[in-house]
Short mmCIF file of C-alpha atoms in Angstrom, two decimals:
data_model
loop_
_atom_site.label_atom_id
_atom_site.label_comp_id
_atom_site.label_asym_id
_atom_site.label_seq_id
_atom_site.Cartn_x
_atom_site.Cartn_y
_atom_site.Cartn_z
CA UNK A 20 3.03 39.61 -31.86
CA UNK A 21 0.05 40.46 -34.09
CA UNK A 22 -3.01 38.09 -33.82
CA UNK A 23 -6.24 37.69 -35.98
CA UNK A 24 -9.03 37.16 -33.67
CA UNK A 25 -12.27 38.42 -34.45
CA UNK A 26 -14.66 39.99 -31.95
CA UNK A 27 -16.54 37.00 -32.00
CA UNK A 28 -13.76 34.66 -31.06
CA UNK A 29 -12.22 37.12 -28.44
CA UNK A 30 -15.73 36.73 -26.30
CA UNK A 31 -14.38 32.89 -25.97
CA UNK A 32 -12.40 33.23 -21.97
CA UNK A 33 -9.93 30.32 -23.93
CA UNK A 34 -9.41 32.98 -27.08
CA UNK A 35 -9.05 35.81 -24.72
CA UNK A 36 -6.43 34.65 -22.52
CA UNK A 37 -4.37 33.23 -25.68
CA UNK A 38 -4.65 36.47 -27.08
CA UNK A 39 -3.44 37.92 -24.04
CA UNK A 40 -0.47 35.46 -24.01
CA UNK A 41 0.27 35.65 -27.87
CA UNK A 42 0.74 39.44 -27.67
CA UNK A 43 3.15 39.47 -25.14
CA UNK A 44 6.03 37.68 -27.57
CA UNK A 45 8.38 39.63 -29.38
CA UNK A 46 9.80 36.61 -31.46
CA UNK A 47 13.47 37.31 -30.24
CA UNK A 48 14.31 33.32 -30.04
CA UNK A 49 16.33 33.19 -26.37
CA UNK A 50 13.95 30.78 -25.35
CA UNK A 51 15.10 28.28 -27.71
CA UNK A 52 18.64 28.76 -26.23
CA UNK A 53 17.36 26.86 -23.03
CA UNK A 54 14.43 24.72 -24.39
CA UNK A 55 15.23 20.96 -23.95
CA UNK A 56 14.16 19.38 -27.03
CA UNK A 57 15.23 22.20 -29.26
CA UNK A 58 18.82 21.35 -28.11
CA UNK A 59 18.12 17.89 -29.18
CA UNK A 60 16.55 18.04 -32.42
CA UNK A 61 17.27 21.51 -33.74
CA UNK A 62 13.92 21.84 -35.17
CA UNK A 63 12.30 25.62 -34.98
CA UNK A 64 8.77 23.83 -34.50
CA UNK A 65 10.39 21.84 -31.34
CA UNK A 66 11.35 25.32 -29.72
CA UNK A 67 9.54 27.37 -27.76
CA UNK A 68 8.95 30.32 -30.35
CA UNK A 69 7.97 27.77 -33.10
CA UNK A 70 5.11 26.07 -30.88
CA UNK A 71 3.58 29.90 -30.55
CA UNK A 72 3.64 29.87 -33.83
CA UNK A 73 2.09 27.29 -34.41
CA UNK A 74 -0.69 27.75 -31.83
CA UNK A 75 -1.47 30.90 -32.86
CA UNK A 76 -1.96 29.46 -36.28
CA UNK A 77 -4.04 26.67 -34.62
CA UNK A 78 -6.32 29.28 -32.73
CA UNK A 79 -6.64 31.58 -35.41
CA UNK A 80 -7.68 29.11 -37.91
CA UNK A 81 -11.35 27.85 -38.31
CA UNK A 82 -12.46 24.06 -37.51
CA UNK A 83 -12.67 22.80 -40.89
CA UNK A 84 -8.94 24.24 -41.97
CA UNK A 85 -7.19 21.71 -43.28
CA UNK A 86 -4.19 22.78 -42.14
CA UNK A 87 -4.42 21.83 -38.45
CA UNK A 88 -2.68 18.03 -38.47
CA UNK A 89 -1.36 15.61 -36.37
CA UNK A 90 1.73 17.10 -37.47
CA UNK A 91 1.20 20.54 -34.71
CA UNK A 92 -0.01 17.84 -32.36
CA UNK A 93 3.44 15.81 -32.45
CA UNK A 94 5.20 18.94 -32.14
CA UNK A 95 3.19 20.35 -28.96
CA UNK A 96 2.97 16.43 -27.56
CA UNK A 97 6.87 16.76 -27.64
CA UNK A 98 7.38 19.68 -25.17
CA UNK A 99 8.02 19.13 -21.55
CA UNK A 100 6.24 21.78 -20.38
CA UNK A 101 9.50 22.65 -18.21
CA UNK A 102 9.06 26.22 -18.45
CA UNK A 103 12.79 26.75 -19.25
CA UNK A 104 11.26 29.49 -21.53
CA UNK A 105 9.93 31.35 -19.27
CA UNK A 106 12.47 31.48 -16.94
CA UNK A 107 14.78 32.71 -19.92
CA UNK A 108 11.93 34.86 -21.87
CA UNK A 109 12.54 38.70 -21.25
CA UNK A 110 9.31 39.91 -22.19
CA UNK A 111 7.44 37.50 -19.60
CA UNK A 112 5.40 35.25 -22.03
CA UNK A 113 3.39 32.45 -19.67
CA UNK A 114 4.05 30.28 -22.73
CA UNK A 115 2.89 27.22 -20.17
CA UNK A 116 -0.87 28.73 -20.26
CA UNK A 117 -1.10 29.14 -23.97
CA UNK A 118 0.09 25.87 -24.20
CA UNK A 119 -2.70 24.19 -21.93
CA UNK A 120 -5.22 25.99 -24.59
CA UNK A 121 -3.33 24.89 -27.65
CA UNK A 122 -3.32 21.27 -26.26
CA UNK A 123 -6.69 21.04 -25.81
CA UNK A 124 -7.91 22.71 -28.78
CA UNK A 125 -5.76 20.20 -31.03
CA UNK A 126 -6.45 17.45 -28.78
CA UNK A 127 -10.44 18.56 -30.06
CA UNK A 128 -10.25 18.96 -33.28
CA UNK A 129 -7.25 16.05 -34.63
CA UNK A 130 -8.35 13.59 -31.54
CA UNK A 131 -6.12 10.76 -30.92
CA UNK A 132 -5.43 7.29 -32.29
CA UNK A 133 -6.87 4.59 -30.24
CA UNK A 134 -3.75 3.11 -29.08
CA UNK A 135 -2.59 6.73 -27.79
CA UNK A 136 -6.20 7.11 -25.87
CA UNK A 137 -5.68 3.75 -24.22
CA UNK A 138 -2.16 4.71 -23.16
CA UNK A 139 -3.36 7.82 -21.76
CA UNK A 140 -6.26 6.50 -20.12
CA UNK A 141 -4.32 4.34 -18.76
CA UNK A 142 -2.20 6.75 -17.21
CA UNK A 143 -5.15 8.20 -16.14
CA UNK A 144 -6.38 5.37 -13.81
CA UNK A 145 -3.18 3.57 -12.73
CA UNK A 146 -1.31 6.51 -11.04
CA UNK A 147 -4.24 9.06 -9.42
CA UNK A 148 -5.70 7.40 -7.09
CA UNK A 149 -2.92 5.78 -4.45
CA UNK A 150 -4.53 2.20 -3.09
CA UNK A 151 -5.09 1.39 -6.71
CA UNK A 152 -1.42 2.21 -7.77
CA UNK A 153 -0.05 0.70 -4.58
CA UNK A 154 -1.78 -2.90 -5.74
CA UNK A 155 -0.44 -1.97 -9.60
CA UNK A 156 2.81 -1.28 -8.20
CA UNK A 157 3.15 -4.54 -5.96
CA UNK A 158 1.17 -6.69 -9.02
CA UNK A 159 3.98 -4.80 -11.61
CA UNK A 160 7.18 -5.94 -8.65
CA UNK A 161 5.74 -9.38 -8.04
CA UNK A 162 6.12 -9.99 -12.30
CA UNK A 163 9.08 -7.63 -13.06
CA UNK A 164 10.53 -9.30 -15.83
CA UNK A 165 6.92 -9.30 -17.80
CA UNK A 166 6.81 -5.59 -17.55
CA UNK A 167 7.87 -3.35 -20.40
CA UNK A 168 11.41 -2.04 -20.16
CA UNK A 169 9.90 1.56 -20.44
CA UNK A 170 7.84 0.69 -17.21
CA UNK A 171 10.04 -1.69 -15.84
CA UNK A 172 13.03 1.02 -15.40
CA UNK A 173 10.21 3.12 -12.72
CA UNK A 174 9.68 0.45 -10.96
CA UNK A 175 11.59 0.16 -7.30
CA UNK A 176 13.07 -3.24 -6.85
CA UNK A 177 11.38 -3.42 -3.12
CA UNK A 178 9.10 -1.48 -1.07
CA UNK A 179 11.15 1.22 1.11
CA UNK A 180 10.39 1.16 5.00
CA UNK A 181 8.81 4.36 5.94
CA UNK A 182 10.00 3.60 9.36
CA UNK A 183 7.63 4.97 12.58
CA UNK A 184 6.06 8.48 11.53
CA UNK A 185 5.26 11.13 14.87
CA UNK A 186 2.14 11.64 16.41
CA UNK A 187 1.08 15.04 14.65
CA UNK A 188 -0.89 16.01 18.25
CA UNK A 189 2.07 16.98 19.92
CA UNK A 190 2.57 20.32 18.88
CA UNK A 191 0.67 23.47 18.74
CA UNK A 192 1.74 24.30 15.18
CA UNK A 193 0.50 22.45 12.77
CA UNK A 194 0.49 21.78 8.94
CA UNK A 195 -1.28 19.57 6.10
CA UNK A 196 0.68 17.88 4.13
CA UNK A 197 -0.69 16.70 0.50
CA UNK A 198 0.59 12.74 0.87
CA UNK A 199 0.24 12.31 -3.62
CA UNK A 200 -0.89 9.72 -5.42
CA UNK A 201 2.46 7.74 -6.47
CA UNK A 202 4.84 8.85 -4.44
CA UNK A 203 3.28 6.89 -1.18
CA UNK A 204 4.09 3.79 -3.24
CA UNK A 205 7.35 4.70 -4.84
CA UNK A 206 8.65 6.01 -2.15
CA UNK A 207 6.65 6.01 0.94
CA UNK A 208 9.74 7.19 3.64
CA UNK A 209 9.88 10.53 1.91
CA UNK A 210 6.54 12.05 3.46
CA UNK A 211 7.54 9.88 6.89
CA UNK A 212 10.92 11.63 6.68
CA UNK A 213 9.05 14.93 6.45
CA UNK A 214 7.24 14.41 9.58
CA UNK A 215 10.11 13.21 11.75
CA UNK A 216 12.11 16.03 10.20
CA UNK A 217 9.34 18.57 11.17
CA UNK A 218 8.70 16.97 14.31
CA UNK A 219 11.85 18.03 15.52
CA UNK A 220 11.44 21.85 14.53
CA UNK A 221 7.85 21.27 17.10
CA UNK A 222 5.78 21.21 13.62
CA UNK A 223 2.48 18.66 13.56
CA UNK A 224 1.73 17.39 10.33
CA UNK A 225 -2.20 17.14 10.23
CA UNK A 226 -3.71 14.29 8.39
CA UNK A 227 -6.53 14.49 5.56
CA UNK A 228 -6.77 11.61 4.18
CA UNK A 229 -9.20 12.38 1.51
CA UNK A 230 -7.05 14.63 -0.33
CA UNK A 231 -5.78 12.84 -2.95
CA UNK A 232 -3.37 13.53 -6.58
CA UNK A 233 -3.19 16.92 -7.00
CA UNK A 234 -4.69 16.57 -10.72
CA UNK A 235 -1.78 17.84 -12.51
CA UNK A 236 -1.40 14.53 -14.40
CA UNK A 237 -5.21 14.37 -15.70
CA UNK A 238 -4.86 18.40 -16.37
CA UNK A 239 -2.07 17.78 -18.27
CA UNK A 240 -3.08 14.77 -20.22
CA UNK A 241 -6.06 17.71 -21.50
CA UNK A 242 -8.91 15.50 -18.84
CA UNK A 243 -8.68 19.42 -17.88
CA UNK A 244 -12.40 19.09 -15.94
CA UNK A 245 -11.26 15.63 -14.57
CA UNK A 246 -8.13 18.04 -13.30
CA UNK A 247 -10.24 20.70 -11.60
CA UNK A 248 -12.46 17.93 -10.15
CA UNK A 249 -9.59 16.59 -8.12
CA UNK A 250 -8.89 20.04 -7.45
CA UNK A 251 -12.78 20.93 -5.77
CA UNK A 252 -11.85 17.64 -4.08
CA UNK A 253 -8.53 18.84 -2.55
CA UNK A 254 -10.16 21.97 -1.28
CA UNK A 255 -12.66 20.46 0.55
CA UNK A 256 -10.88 17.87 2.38
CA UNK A 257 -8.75 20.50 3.50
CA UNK A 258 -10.84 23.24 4.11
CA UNK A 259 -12.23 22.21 7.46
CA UNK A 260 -8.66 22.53 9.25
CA UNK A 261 -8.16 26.07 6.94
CA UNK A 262 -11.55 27.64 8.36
CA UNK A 263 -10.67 27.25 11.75
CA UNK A 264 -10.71 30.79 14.07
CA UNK A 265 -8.14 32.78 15.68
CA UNK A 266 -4.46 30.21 16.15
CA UNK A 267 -6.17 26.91 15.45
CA UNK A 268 -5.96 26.62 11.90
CA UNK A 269 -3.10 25.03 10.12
CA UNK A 270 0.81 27.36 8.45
CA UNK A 271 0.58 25.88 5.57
CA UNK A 272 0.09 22.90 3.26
CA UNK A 273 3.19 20.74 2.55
CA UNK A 274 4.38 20.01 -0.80
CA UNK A 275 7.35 17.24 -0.62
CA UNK A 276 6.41 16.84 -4.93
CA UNK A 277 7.42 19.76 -6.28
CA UNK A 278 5.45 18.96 -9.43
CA UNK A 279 2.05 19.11 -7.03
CA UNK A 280 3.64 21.95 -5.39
CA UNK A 281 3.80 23.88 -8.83
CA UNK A 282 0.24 22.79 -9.79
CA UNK A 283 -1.29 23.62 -6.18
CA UNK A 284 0.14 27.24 -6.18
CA UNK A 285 -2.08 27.63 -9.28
CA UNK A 286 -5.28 26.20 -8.15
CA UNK A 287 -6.91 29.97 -7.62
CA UNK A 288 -5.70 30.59 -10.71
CA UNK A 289 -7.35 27.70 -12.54
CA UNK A 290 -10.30 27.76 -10.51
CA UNK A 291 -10.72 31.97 -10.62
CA UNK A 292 -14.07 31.38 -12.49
CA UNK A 293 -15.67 28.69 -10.27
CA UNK A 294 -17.95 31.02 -8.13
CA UNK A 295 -18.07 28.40 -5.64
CA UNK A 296 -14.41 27.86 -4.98
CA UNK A 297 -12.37 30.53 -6.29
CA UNK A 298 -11.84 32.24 -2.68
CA UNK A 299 -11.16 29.04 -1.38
CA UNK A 300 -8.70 28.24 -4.22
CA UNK A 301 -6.70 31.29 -3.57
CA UNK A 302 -6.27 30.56 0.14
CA UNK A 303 -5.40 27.13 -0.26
CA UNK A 304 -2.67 28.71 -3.23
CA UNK A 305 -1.26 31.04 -0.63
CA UNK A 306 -0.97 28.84 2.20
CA UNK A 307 0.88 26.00 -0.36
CA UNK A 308 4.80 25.89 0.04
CA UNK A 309 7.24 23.69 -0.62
CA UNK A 310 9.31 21.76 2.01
CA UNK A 311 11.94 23.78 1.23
CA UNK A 312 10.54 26.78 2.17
CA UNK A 313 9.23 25.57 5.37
CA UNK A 314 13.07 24.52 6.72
CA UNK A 315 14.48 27.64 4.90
CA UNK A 316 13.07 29.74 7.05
CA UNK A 317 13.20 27.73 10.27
CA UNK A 318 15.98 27.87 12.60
CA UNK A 319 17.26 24.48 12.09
CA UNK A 320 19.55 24.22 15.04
CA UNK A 321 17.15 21.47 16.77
CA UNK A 322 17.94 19.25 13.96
CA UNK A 323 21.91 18.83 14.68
CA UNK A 324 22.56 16.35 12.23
CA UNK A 325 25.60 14.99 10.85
CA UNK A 326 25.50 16.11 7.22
CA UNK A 327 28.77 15.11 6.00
CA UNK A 328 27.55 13.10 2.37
CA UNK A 329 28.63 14.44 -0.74
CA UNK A 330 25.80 15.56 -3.06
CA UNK A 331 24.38 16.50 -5.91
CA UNK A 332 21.33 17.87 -6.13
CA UNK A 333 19.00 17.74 -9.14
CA UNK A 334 16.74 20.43 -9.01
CA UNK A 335 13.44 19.95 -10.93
CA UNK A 336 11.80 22.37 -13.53
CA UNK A 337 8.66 22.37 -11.52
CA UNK A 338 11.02 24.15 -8.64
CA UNK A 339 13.56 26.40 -10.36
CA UNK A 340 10.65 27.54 -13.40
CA UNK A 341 7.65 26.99 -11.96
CA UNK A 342 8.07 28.03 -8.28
CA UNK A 343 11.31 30.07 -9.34
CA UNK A 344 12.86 28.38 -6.28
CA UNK A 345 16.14 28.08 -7.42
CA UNK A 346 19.04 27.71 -5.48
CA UNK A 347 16.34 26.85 -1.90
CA UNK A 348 17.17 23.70 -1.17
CA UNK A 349 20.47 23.75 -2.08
CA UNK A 350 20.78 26.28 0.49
CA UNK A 351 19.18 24.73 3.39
CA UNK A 352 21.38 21.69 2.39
CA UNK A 353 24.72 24.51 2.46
CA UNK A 354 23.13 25.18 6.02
CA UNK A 355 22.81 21.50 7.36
CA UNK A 356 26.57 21.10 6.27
CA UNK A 357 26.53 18.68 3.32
CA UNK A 358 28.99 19.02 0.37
CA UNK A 359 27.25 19.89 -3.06
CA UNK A 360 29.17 19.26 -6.08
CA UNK A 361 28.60 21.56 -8.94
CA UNK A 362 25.99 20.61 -11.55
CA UNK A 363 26.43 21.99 -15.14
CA UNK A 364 23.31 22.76 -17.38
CA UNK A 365 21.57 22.48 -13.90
CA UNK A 366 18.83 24.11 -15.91
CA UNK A 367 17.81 21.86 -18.06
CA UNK A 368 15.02 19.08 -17.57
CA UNK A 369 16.10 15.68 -17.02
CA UNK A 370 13.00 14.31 -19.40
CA UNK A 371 10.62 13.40 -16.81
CA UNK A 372 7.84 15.65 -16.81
CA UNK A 373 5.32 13.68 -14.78
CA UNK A 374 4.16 11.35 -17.88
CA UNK A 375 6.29 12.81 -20.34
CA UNK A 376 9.07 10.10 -19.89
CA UNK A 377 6.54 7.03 -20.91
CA UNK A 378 4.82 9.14 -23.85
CA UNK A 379 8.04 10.53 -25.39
CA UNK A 380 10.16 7.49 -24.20
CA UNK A 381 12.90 8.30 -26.82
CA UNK A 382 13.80 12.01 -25.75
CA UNK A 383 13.16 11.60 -22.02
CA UNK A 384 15.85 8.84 -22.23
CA UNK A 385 18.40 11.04 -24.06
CA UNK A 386 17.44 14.01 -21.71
CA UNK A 387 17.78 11.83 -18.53
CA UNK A 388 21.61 10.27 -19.71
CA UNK A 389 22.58 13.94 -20.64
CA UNK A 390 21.34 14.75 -17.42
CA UNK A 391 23.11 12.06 -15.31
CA UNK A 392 26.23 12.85 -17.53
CA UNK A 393 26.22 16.43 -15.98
CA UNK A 394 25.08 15.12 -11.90
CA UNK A 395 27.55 12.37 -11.96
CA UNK A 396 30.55 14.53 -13.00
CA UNK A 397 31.48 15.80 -9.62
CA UNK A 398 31.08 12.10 -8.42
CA UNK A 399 29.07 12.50 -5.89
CA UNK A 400 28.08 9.17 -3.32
CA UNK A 401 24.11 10.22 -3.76
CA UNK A 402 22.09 12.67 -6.40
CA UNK A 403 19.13 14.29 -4.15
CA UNK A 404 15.95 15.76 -5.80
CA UNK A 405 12.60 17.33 -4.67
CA UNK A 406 10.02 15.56 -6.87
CA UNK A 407 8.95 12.11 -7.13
CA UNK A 408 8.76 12.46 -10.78
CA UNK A 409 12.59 12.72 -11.47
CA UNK A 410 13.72 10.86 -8.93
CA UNK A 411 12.13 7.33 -10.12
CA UNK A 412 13.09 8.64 -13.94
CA UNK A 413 16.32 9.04 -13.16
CA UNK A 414 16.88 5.92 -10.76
CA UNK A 415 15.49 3.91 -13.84
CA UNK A 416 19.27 4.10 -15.34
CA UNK A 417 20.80 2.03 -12.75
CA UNK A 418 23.22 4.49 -12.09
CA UNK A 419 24.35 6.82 -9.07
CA UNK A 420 21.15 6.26 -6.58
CA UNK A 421 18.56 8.99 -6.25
CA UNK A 422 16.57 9.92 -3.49
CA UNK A 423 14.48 12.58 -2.15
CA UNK A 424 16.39 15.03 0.12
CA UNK A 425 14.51 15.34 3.10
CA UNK A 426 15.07 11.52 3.72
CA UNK A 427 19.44 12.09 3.91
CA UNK A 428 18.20 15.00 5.97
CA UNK A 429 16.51 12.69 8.18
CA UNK A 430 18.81 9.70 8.19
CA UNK A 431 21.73 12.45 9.66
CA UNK A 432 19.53 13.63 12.82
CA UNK A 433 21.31 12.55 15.67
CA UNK A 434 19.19 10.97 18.29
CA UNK A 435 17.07 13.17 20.23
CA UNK A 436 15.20 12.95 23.77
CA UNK A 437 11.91 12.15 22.91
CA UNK A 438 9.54 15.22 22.31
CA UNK A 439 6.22 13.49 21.94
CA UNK A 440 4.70 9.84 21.29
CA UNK A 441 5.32 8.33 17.95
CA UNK A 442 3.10 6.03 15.62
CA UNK A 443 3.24 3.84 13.37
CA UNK A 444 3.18 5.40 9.39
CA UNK A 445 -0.18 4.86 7.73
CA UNK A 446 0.25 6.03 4.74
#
């Protein structure tokens, strides 16, 4: 792809790197063959290739063209950021990067209309920081039928018991594991599940409490600095039990969310020009993995469960086009012995999207039916997931029930002799 920038505008880092981005796209179009809400609408603008367009012509263009509407805002406001494309794209276009500049730039120069700014700061407080959320959540329960039907549909009808979570100080190895910011109140047994799960292969789970959301969801709402605040925060709550000598540091850090598992892998990347963290960025990038890769390559005969359910596993676009995990979890279920029905389209996004699904409520709903269409159609008892995002969207139908994984894993360990004093969950 040709682009127009002058010399002056290519000394911008955010002009640069779209350049960089733009020229890598050869307009061939397959990405439009797996791009959600192209299948949906049919609209070249709602596709993948038409949104470069249509950033480029945003970037190019100066601040007082005319041109640049509310119109390109809809159209980039209505991707999913699923990165379908770029699993599909054969030239290797990280369409998700120019996409963060194009948002932002739009978001600057068209703004929003209050009622959008309220809804997104909104989202903004209620669901980063977890004790505030928790009393939102428990307010939103306690008055159900008062709540909006797009809200009401994510909310759980009870609390779940996390049940009694190990005593990390057992073992020698040890990990952090990034607790979230709504997934403690969704669904607070999934990180508990972890730790008994992990207990069992003789892995600690260290606590830092003052790590908090991972910042994808101001990032992505364009609070980009709010983003990489939470971020700087991150890092330094875990940085003490990173820098520790010789075999006394922690494997890795945890990522049961595999939407904060996507955006943690790419902290040194956002962060490369912070002089102060970018080293620590890219360590805390490298030693992020996702549960999934911690039991794949663990020998999981200590867990002898009992995994005789019949699933279907949803895997989230933050795993298979993000992470380009495909296929890992399914295989360490394969392993543990449960049945996996087959899933058709299994590519395609179920319309979550962290805060995509109260934004766009319209398409996530189609996307999520669709989606349930193709898990339900090897009727299994239970769909299974790996992000808190998808699970809660699609649980909102009232349909087959949808959990995280790691919690059936859990519920099928046979019991075990104890290995180590257990405590009460805190989270």
């Amino acid at each position: 792809m040709q682009t127009h920038f002058t010399d002056a505008d290519l000394q911008k880092p955010h002009l640069r790197e779209a350049d960089r981005v733009l020229r890598t796209c050869v307009h061939c179009g397959f990405c439009n063959a797996t791009c959600p809400t192209y299948q949906l609408l049919g609209d070249e603008r709602d596709g993948p290739r038409g949104r470069i367009y249509l950033m480029k012509e945003l970037l190019e263009s100066r601040d007082d063209d005319d041109q640049v509407t509310r119109e390109t805002q809809l159209h980039l406001d209505r991707c999913l950021t699923c990165r379908n494309c770029e699993t599909t794209c054969p030239s290797g276009v990280e369409y998700h990067k120019l996409l963060d500049i194009g948002r932002a730039e739009i978001e600057r120069r068209v703004g929003r209309t209050p009622k959008e700014r309220a809804l997104r700061f909104g989202l903004r407080q209620a669901l980063v920081e977890p004790q505030r959320f928790k009393a939102l959540l428990a307010l939103g329960q306690t008055f159900r039928p008062l709540v909006p039907g797009t809200l009401r549909d994510k909310l759980p009808a009870r609390p779940t018991d996390p049940g009694i979570r190990p005593a990390p100080e057992v073992h020698q190895r040890q990990m952090l594991i990034l607790e979230g910011c709504v997934q403690p109140g969704l669904s607070p047994n999934t990180n508990a599940a972890t730790a008994r799960v992990l207990d069992r292969l003789g892995i600690g789970l260290t606590p830092a409490p003052q790590a908090g959301c991972c910042g994808a969801i101001d990032y992505h709402l364009n609070a980009q600095q709010a983003g990489r605040a939470r971020m700087r925060a991150n890092i330094d709550a875990w940085w003490p039990h990173i820098d520790k000598a010789g075999d006394a540091g922690i494997e890795a850090i945890v990522q049961t969310a595999s939407g904060c598992g996507a955006f943690v892998k790419e902290y040194g990347e956002m962060l490369a020009d912070d002089p102060d963290y970018a080293e620590k960025a890219m360590r805390v990038s490298e030693l992020a993995r996702d549960l999934g890769e911690i039991l794949r390559d663990e020998d999981l005969a200590p867990l002898a469960i009992n995994g005789e359910r019949r699933l279907a596993f949803h895997c989230p676009c933050t795993l298979q086009h993000a992470q380009r995990l495909n296929g890992l979890v399914e295989g360490v279920l394969t392993r543990l012995g449960f049945a996996l029905t087959p899933v058709r389209d299994a590519h395609l996004c179920c319309g979550s999207a962290g805060t995509y699904s109260v934004t766009q409520p319209e398409l996530a709903t189609r996307l999520r039916d669709d989606k349930l269409d193709a898990l339900e159609a090897g009727e299994p008892e239970l769909i299974v997931t790996a992000n808190i995002g998808c699970q809660t969207h699609l649980n909102g139908a009232g349909r087959t029930p949808v959990r995280h994984w790691i919690e059936i894993v859990d519920e099928a360990l046979k019991p075990a002799t104890s290995n180590g004093p257990r405590v009460a969950n805190s989270s």
